[in-house]
PDB file of C-alpha atoms in Angstrom:
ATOM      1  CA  UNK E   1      97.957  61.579  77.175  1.00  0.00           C
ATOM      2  CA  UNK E   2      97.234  60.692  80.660  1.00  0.00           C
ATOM      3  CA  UNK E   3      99.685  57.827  82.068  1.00  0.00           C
ATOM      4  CA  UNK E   4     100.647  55.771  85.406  1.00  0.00           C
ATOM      5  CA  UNK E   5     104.161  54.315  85.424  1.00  0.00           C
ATOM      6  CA  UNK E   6     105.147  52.006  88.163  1.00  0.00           C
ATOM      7  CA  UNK E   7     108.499  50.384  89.236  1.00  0.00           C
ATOM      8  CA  UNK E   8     109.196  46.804  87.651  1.00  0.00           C
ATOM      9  CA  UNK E   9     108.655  44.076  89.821  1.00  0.00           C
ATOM     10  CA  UNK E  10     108.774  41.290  91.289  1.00  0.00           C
ATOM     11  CA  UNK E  11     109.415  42.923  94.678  1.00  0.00           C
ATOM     12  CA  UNK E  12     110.413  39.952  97.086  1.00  0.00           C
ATOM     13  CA  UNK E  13     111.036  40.847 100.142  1.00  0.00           C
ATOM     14  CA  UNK E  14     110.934  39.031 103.799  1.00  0.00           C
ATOM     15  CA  UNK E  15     108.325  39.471 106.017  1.00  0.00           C
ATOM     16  CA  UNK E  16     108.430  42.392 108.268  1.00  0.00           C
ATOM     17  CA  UNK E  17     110.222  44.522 105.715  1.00  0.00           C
ATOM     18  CA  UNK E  18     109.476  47.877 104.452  1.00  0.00           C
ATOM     19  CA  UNK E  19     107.535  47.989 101.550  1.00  0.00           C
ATOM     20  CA  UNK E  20     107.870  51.168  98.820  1.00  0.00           C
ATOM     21  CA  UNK E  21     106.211  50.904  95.526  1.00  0.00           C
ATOM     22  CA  UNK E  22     107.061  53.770  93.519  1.00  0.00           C
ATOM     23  CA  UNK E  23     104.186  55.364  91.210  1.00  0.00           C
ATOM     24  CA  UNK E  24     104.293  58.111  89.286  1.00  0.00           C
ATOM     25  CA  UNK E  25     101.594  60.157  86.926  1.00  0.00           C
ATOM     26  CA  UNK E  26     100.922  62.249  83.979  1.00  0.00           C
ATOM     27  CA  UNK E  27      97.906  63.959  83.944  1.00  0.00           C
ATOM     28  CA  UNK E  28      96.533  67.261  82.003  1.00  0.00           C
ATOM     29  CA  UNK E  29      94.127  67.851  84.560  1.00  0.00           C
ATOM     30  CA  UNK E  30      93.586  67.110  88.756  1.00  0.00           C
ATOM     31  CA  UNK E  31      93.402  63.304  88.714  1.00  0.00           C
ATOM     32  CA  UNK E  32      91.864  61.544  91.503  1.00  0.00           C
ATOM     33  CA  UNK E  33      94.642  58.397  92.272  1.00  0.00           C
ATOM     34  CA  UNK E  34      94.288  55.001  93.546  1.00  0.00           C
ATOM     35  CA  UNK E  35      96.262  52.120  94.521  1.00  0.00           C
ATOM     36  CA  UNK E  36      94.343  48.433  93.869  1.00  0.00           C
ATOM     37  CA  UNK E  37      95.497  45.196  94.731  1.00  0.00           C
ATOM     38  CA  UNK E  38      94.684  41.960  93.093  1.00  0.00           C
ATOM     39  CA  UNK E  39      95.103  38.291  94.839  1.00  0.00           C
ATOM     40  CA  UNK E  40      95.575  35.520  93.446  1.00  0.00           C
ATOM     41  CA  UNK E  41      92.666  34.488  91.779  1.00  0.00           C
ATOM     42  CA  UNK E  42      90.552  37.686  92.849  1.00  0.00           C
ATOM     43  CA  UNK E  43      89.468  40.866  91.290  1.00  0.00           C
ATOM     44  CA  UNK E  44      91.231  43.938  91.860  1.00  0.00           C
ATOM     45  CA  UNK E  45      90.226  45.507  95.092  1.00  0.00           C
ATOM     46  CA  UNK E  46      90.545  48.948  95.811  1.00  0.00           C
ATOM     47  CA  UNK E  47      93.255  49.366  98.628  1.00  0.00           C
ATOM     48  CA  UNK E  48      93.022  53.255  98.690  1.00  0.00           C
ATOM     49  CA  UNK E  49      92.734  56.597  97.230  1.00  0.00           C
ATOM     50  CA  UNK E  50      93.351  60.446  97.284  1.00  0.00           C
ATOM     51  CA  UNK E  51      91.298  62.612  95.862  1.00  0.00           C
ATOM     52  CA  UNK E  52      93.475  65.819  95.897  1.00  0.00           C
ATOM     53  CA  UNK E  53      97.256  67.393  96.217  1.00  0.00           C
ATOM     54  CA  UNK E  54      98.742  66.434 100.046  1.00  0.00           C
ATOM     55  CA  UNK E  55      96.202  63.817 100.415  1.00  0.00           C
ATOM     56  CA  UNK E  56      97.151  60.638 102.480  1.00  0.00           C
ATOM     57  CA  UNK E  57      95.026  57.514 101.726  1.00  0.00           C
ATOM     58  CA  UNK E  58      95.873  54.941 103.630  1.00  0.00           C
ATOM     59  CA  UNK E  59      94.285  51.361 104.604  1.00  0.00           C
ATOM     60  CA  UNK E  60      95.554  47.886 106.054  1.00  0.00           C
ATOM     61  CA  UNK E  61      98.830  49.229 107.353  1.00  0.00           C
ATOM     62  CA  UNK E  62      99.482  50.736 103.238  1.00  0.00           C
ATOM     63  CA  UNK E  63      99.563  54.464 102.914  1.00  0.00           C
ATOM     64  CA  UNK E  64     100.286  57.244 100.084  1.00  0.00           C
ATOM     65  CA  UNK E  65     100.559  60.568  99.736  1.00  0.00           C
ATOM     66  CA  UNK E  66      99.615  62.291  96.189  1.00  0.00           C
ATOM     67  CA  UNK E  67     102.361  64.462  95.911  1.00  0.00           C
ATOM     68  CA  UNK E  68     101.578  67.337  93.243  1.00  0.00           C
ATOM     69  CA  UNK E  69     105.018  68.805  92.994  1.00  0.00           C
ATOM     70  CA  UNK E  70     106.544  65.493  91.987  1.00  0.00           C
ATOM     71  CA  UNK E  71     103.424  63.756  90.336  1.00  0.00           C
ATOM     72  CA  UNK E  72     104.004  61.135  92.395  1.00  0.00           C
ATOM     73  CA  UNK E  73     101.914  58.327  94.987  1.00  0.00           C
ATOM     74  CA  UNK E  74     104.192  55.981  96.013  1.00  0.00           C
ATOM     75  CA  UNK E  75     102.730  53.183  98.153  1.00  0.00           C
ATOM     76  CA  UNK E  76     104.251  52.266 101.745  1.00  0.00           C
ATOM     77  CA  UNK E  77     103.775  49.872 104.477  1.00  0.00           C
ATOM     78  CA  UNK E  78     105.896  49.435 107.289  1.00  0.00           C
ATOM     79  CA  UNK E  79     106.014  45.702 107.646  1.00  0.00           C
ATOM     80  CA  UNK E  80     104.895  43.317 105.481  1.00  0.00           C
ATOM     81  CA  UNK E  81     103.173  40.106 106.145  1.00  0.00           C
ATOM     82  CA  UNK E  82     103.101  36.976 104.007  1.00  0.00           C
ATOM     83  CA  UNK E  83      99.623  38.028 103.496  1.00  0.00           C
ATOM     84  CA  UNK E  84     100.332  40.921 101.043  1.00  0.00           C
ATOM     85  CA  UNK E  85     101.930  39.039  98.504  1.00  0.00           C
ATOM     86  CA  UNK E  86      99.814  40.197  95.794  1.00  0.00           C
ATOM     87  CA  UNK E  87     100.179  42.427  92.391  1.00  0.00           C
ATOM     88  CA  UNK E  88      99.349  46.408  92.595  1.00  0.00           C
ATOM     89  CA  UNK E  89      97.905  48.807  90.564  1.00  0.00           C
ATOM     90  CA  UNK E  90      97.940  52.375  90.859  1.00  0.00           C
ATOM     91  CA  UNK E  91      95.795  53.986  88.702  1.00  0.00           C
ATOM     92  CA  UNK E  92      94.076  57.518  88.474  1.00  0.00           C
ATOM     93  CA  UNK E  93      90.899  59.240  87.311  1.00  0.00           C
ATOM     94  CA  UNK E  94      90.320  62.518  85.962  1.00  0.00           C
ATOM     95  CA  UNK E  95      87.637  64.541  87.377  1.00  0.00           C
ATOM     96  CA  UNK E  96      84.406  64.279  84.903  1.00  0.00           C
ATOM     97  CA  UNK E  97      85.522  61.408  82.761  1.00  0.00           C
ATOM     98  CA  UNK E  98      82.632  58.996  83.937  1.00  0.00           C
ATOM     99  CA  UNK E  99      84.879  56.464  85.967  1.00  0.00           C
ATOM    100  CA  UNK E 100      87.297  55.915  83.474  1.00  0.00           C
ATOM    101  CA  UNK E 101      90.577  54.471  85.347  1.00  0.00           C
ATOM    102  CA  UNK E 102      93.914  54.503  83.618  1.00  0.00           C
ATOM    103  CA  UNK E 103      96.300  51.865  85.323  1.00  0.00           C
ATOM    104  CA  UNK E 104      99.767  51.508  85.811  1.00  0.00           C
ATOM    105  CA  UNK E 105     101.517  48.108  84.594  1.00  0.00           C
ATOM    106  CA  UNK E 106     101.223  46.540  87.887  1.00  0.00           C
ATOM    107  CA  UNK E 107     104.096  45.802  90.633  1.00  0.00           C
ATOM    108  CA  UNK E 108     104.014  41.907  91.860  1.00  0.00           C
ATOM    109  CA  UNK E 109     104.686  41.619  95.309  1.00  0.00           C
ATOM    110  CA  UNK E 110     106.024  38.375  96.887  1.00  0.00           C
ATOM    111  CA  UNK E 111     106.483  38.139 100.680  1.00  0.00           C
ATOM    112  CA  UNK E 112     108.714  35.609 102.280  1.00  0.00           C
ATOM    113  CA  UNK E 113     108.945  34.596 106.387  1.00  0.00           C
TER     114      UNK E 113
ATOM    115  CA  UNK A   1      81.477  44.690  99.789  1.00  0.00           C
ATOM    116  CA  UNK A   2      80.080  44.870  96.670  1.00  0.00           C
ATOM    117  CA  UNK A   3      80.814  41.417  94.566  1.00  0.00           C
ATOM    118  CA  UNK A   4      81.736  41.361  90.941  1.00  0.00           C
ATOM    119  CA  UNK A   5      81.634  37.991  89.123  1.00  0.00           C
ATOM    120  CA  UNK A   6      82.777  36.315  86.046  1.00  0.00           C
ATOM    121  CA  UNK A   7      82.074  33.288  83.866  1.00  0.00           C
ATOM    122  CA  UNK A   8      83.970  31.391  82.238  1.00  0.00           C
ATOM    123  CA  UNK A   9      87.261  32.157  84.616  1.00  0.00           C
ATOM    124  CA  UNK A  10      89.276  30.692  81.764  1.00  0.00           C
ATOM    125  CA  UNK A  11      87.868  29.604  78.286  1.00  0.00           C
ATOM    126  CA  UNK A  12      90.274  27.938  75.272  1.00  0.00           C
ATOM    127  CA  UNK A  13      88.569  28.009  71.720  1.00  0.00           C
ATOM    128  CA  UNK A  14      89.502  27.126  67.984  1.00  0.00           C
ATOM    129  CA  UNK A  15      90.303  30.353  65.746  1.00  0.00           C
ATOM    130  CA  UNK A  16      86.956  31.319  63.851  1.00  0.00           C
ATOM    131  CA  UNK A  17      85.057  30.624  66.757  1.00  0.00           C
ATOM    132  CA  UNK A  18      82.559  33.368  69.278  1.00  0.00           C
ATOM    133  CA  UNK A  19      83.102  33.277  72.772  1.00  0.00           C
ATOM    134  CA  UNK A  20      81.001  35.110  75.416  1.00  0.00           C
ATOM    135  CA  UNK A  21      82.430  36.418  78.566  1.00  0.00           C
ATOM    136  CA  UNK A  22      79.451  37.258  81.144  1.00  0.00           C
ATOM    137  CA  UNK A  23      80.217  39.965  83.779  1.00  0.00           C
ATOM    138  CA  UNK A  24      77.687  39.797  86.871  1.00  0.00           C
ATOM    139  CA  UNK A  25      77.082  42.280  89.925  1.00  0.00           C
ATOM    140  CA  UNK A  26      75.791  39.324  92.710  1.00  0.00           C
ATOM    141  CA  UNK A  27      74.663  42.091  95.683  1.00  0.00           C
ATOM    142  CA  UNK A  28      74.169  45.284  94.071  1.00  0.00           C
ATOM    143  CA  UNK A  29      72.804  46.539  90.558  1.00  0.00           C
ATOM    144  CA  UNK A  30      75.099  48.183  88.116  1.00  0.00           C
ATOM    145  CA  UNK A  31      74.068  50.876  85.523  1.00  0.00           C
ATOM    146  CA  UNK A  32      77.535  51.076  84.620  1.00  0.00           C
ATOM    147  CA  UNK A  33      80.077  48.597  83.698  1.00  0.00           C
ATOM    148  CA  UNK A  34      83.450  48.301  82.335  1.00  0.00           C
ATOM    149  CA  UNK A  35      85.181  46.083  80.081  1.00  0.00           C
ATOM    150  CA  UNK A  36      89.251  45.978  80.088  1.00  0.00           C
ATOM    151  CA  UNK A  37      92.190  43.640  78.704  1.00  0.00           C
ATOM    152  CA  UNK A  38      95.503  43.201  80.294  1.00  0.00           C
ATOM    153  CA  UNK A  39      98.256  41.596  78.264  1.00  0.00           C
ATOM    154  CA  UNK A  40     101.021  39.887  80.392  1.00  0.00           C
ATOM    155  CA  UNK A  41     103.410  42.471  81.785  1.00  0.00           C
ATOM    156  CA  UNK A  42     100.672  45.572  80.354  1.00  0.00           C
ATOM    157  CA  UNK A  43      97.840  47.538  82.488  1.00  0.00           C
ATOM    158  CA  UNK A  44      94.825  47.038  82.224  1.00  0.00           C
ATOM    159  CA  UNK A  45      93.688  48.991  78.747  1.00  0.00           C
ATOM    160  CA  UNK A  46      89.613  50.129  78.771  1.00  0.00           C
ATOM    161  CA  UNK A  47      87.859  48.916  76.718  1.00  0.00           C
ATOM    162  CA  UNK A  48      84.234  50.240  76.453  1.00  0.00           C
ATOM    163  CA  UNK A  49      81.950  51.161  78.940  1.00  0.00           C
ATOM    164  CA  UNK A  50      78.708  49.524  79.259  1.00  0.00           C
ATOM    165  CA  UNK A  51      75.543  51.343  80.366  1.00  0.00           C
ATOM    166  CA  UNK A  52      72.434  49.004  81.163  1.00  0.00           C
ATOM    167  CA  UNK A  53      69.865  49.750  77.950  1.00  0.00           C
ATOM    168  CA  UNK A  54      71.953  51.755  75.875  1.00  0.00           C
ATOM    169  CA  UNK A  55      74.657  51.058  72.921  1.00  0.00           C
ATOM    170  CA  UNK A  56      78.193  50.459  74.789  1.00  0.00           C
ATOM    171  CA  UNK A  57      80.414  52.824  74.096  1.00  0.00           C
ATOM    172  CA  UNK A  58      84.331  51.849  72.850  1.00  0.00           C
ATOM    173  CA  UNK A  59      87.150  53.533  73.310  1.00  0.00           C
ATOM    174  CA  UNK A  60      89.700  54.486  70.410  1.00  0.00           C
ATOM    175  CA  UNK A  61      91.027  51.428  68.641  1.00  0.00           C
ATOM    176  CA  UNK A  62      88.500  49.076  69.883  1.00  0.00           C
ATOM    177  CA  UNK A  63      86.419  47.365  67.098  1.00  0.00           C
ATOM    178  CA  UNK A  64      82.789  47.431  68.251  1.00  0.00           C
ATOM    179  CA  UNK A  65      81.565  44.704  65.613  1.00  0.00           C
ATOM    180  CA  UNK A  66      84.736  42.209  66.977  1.00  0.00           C
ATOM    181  CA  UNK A  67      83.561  43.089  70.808  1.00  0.00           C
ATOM    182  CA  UNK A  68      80.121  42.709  71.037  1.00  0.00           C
ATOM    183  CA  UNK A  69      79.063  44.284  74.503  1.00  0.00           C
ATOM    184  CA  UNK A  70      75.589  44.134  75.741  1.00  0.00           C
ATOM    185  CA  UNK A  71      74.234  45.416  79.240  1.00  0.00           C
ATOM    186  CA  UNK A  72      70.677  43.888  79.208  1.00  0.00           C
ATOM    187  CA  UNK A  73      70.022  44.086  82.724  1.00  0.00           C
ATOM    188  CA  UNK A  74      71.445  46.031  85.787  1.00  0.00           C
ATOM    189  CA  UNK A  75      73.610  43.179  86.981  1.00  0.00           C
ATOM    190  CA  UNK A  76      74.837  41.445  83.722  1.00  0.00           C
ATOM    191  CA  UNK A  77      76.798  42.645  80.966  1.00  0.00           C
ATOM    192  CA  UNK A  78      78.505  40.588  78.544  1.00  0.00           C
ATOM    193  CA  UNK A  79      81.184  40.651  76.018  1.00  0.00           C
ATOM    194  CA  UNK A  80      81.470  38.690  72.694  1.00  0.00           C
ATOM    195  CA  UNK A  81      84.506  38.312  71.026  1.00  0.00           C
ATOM    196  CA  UNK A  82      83.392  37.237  67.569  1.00  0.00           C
ATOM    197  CA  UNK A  83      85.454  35.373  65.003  1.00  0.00           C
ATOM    198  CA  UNK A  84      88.388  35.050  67.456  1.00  0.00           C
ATOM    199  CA  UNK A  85      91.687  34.916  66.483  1.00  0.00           C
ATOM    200  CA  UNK A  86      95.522  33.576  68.777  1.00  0.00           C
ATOM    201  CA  UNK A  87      95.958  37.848  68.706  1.00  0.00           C
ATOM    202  CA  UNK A  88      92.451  38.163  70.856  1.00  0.00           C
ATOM    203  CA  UNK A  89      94.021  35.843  73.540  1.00  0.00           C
ATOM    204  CA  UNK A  90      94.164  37.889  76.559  1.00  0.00           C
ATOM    205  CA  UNK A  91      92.723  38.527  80.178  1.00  0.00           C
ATOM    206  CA  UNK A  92      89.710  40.017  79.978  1.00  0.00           C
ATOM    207  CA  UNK A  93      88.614  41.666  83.446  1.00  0.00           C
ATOM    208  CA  UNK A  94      84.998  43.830  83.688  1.00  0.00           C
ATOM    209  CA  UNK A  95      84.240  46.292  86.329  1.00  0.00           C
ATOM    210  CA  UNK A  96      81.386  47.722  88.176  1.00  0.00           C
ATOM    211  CA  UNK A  97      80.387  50.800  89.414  1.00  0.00           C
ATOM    212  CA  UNK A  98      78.338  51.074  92.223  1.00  0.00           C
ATOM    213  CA  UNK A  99      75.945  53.972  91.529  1.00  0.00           C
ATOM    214  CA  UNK A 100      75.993  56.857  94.060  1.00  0.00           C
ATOM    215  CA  UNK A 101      79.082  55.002  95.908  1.00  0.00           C
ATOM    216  CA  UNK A 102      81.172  57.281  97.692  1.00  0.00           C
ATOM    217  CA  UNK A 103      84.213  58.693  95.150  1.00  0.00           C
ATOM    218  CA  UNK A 104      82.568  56.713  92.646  1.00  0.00           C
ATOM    219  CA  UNK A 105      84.126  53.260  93.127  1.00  0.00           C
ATOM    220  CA  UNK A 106      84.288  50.660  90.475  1.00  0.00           C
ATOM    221  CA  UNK A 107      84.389  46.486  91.920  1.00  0.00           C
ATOM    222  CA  UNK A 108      86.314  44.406  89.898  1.00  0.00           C
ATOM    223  CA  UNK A 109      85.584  40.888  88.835  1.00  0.00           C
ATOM    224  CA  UNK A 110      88.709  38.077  89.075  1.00  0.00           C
ATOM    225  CA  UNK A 111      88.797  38.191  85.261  1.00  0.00           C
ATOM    226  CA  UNK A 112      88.579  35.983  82.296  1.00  0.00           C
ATOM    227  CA  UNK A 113      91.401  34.061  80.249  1.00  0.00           C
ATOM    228  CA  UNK A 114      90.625  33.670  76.678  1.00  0.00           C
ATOM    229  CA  UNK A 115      93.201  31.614  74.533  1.00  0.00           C
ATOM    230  CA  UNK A 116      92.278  31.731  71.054  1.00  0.00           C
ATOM    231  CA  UNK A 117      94.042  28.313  69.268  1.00  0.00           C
TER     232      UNK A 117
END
């Protein structure tokens, strides 16, 4: 069946650094993918999206590129603020299944100055 | 945006016992809603989808008479987890979806704890 994996977390890192989440799908057909983030004590948000192979979506410095060949969206951003400490989903959609989002585990992210 | 809401935000109750989880849209009306649970460490696993004036419908594994899901107006949907039981403890989080939003998007509410005693 369909299925987002993400890396482990926590990530920690200080702020400024480079951030890389690593996602990766399994899909039978063209999924749509996302990456949402969810502060504390918020709902998820939706941070981005791509809608087809070579897409980049990008938003609030965070950017990812749906890479076909490898299944893959991994989530950058080239410095971090204390600000993004937060948990991320990625999560995709196949085309003509009424919405339905299938999520990865999550990746906590905790930024420190 | 579009604002999502839920009530209670955390809710404890004796085994036996019903507990309703409401799921609002506050600035936009819903035809479609979602219901998911996240265990601790887990995704987010759907559980039905809620369409204003029709029968919910649940996905594989779900028991329909334990989560009673109705979607009476087009900004409220609620869940009902009957006779609870410690193994229904979870995070219950709905969804929204805005109708005719660009790539369909879905607003999330900040989710409810349930701990079954």
């Amino acid at each position: 069946g369909d299925s987002v994996t993400q890396m482990e977390g926590p990530v920690t890192l200080s702020e400024e650094a480079f951030l890389t989440i690593n996602c990766t799908y399994t899909a039978t057909g063209y999924p749509s993918l996302f990456w949402y983030v969810q502060y504390p004590g918020e709902g998820l948000q939706l941070l981005l999206k791509a809608t087809k192979a070579d897409d980049k979506g990008s938003n609030k410095g965070f950017e990812a590129t749906y890479r076909k060949e490898t299944t893959s969206f991994h989530l950058e951003k080239g410095s971090v603020q204390v600000s993004d400490s937060a948990v991320y989903f990625c999560a995709l959609r196949l085309t003509g299944t009424a919405s339905k989002l299938t999520f990865g585990t999550g990746t906590r992210l905790q930024v420190t100055l | 945006g579009a604002v999502v809401s839920q009530h209670p935000s955390w809710v404890i109750c004796k085994s036996g016992t019903s507990v309703k989880i409401e799921c609002r849209s506050l600035d936009f009306q819903a035809t479609t809603m979602f219901w998911y649970r996240q265990f601790p460490k887990q995704s987010l696993m759907l559980m039905a989808t809620s369409n204003e004036g029709s029968k919910a419908t649940y996905e594989q594994g779900v028991e329909k008479d334990k989560f009673l899901i109705n979607h009476a107006s087009l900004t409220l949907s609620t869940l009902t987890v009957t006779s609870a039981h410690p193994e229904d403890s979870s995070f219950y989080i709905c969804s929204a979806r805005v109708p005719g939003g660009a790539g369909d998007t879905q607003y999330f509410g900040p989710g409810t704890r349930l701990t079954v005693l």
